[in-house]
Coordinates of C-alpha atoms in Angstrom, one line a residue:
X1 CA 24.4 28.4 8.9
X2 CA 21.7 27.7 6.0
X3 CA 18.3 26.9 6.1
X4 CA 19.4 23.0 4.3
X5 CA 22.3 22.4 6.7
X6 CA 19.6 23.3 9.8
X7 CA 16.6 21.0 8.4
X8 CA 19.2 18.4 7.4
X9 CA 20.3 18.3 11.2
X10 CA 16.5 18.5 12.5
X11 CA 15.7 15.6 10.1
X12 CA 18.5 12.9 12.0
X13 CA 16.9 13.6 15.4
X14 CA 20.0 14.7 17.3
X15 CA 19.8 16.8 20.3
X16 CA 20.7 20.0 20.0
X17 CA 22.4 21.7 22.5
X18 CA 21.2 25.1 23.8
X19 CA 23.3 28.3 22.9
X20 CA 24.7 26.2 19.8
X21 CA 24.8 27.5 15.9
X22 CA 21.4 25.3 15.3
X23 CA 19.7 26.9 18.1
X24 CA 20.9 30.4 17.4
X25 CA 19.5 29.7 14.1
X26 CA 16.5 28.0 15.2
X27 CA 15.5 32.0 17.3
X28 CA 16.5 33.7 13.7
X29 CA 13.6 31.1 12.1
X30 CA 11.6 32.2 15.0
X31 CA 11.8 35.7 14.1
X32 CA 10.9 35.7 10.8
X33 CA 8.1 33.0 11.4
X34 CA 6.7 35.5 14.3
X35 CA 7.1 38.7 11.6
X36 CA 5.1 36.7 8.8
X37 CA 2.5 34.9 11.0
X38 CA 1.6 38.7 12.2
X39 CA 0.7 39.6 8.5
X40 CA -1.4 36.7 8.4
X41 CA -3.2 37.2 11.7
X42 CA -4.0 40.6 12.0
X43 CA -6.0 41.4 9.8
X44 CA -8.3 40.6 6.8
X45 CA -6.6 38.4 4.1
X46 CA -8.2 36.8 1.2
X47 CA -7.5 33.1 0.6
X48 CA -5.0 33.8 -2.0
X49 CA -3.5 36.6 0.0
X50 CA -3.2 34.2 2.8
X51 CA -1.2 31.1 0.3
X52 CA 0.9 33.8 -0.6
X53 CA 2.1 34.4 2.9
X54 CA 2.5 30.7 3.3
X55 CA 4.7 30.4 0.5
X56 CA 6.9 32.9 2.3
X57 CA 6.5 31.5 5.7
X58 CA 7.4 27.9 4.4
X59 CA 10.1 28.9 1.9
X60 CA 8.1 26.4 -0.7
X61 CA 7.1 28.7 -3.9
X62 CA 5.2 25.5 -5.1
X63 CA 3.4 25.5 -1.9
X64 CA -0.2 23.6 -2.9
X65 CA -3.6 24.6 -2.7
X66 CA -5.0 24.9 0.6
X67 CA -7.6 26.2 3.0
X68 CA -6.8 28.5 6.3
X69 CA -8.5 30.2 8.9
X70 CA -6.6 32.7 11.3
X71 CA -5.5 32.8 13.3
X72 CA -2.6 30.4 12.8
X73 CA 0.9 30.2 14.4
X74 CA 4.3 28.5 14.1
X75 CA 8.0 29.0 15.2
X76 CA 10.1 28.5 12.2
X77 CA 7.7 27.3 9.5
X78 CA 10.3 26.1 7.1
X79 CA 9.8 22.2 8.4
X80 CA 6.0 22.4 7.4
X81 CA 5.2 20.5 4.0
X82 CA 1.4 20.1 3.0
X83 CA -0.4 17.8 0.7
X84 CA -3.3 18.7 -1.4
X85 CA -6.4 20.3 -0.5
X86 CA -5.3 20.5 3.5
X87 CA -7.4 22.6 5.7
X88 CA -6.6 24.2 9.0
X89 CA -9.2 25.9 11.1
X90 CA -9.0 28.8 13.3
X91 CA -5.7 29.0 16.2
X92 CA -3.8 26.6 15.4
X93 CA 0.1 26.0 16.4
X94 CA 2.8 24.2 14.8
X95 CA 6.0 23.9 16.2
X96 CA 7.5 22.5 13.0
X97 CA 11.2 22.2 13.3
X98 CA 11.7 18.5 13.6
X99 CA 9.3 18.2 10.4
X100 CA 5.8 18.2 10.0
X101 CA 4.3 16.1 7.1
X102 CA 0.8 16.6 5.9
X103 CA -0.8 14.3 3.6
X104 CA -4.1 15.2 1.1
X105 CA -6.7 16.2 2.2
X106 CA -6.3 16.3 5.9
X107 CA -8.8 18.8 8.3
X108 CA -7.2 20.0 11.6
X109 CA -9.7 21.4 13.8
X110 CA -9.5 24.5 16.0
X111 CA -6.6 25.0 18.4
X112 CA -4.8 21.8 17.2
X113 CA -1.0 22.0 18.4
X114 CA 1.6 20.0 16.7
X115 CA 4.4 20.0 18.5
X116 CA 8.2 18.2 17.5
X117 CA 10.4 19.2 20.4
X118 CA 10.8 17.5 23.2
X119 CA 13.5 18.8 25.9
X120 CA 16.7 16.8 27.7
X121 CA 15.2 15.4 30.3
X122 CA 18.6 15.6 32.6
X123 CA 17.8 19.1 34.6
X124 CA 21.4 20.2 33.4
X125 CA 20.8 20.0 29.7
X126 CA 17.3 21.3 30.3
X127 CA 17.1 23.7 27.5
X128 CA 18.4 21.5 25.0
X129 CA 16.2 20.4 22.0
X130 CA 15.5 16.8 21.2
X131 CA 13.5 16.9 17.4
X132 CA 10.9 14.3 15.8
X133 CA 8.9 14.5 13.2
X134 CA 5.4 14.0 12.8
X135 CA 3.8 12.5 9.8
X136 CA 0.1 12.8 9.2
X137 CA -1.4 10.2 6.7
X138 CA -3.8 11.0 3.5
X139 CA -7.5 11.6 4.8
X140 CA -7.0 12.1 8.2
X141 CA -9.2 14.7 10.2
X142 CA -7.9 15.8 13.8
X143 CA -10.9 17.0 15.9
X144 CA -10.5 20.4 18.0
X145 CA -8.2 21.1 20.7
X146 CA -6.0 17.6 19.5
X147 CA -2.6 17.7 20.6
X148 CA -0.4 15.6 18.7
X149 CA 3.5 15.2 20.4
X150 CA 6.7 14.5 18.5
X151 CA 7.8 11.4 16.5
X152 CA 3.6 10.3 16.4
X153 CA 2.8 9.3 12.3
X154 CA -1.2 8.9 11.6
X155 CA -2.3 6.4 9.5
X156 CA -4.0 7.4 6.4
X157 CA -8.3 7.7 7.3
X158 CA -7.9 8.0 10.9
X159 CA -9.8 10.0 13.3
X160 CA -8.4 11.7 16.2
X161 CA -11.3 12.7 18.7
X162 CA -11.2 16.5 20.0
X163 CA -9.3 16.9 23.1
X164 CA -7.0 14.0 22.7
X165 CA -3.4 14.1 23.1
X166 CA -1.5 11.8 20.9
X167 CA 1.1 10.5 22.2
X168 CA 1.9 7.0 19.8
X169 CA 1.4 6.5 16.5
X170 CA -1.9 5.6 15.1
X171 CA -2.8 2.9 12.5
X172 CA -4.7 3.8 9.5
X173 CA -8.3 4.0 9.8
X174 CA -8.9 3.9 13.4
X175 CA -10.5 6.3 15.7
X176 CA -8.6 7.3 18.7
X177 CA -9.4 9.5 21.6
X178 CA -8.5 10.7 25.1
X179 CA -5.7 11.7 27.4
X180 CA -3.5 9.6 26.4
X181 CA -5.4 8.8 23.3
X182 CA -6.6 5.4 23.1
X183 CA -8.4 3.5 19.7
X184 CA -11.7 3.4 19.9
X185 CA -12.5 1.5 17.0
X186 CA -11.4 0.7 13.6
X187 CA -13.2 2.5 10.6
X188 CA -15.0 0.1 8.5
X189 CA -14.2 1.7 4.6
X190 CA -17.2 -0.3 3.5
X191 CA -19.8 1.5 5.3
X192 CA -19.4 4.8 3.4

């Protein structure tokens, strides 16, 4: 198994069954993810110290400009790709192997999760793995403690309110909030 054929078979969505080559794979990711987000979490690093370790955690040399502040924690890693001039606060956890797609200049508050796993939901295939991506627009901010669950996309400009849990996707320019976040309004661009 290789790194393309794994993201290639997380990209189509397909199920992957528990004890398979991808999931066997998927723990060896988790490793190596767990090894490198130690570095970065354990001590003192210096912002150029800290895109360095991304770099290596993501597997993208060209890995933009960005801002982070640690704690911050993923499972694989290699699914994560980042616009320009992204920041993400303090403890928070990606679980990135279906894909997670950051636009510019996006700000995810503390202790966001992103998660893109979902499990079988027939008790005998429990432990199989169901990935979706999630895609998060240009000039989005996600508000502390936001939850945002697999296959959601973010329109570009919108809001999501701390504490909500995302569970659809959200249009572009609109404020949404709560458990199971709902819009609250639309953002009028014209208002500056």
């Amino acid at each position: 198994m290789d790194l393309q054929r794994f993201l290639a078979k997380m990209d189509t969505g397909e199920e992957i069954e528990a004890g398979s080559e991808y999931h066997l794979f998927m723990h060896e990711l988790s490793q190596e993810a767990l090894r490198i987000t130690a570095e970065m979490n354990n001590a003192y690093r210096t912002p150029e110290e800290l895109l360095a370790l991304m770099r290596k955690l993501t597997g993208q040399p060209d890995f933009p400009p960005f801002g982070l502040f640690p704690p911050f924690y993923t499972d694989c890693g290699k699914n994560i790709h980042f616009g320009q001039n992204v920041f993400v606060n303090s403890g928070c956890r990606f679980q990135d192997q279906g894909g997670i797609w950051i636009g510019d200049n996006v700000l995810i508050g503390h202790n966001a999760v992103l998660a893109t796993l979902n499990h079988d939901p027939d008790p005998a295939k429990r432990a199989n793995l169901i990935p979706a991506r999630i895609v998060i627009g240009k000039n989005v901010w996600l508000g502390a403690n936001v939850t945002v669950l697999p296959g959601v996309s973010i329109g570009d400009g919108a809001i999501i309110a701390a504490g909500a849990v995302v569970t659809k996707d959200v249009p572009a320019n609109t404020v949404v909030g709560g458990v199971p976040a709902r819009r609250i309004k639309t953002i009028d661009e014209n208002r500056g």
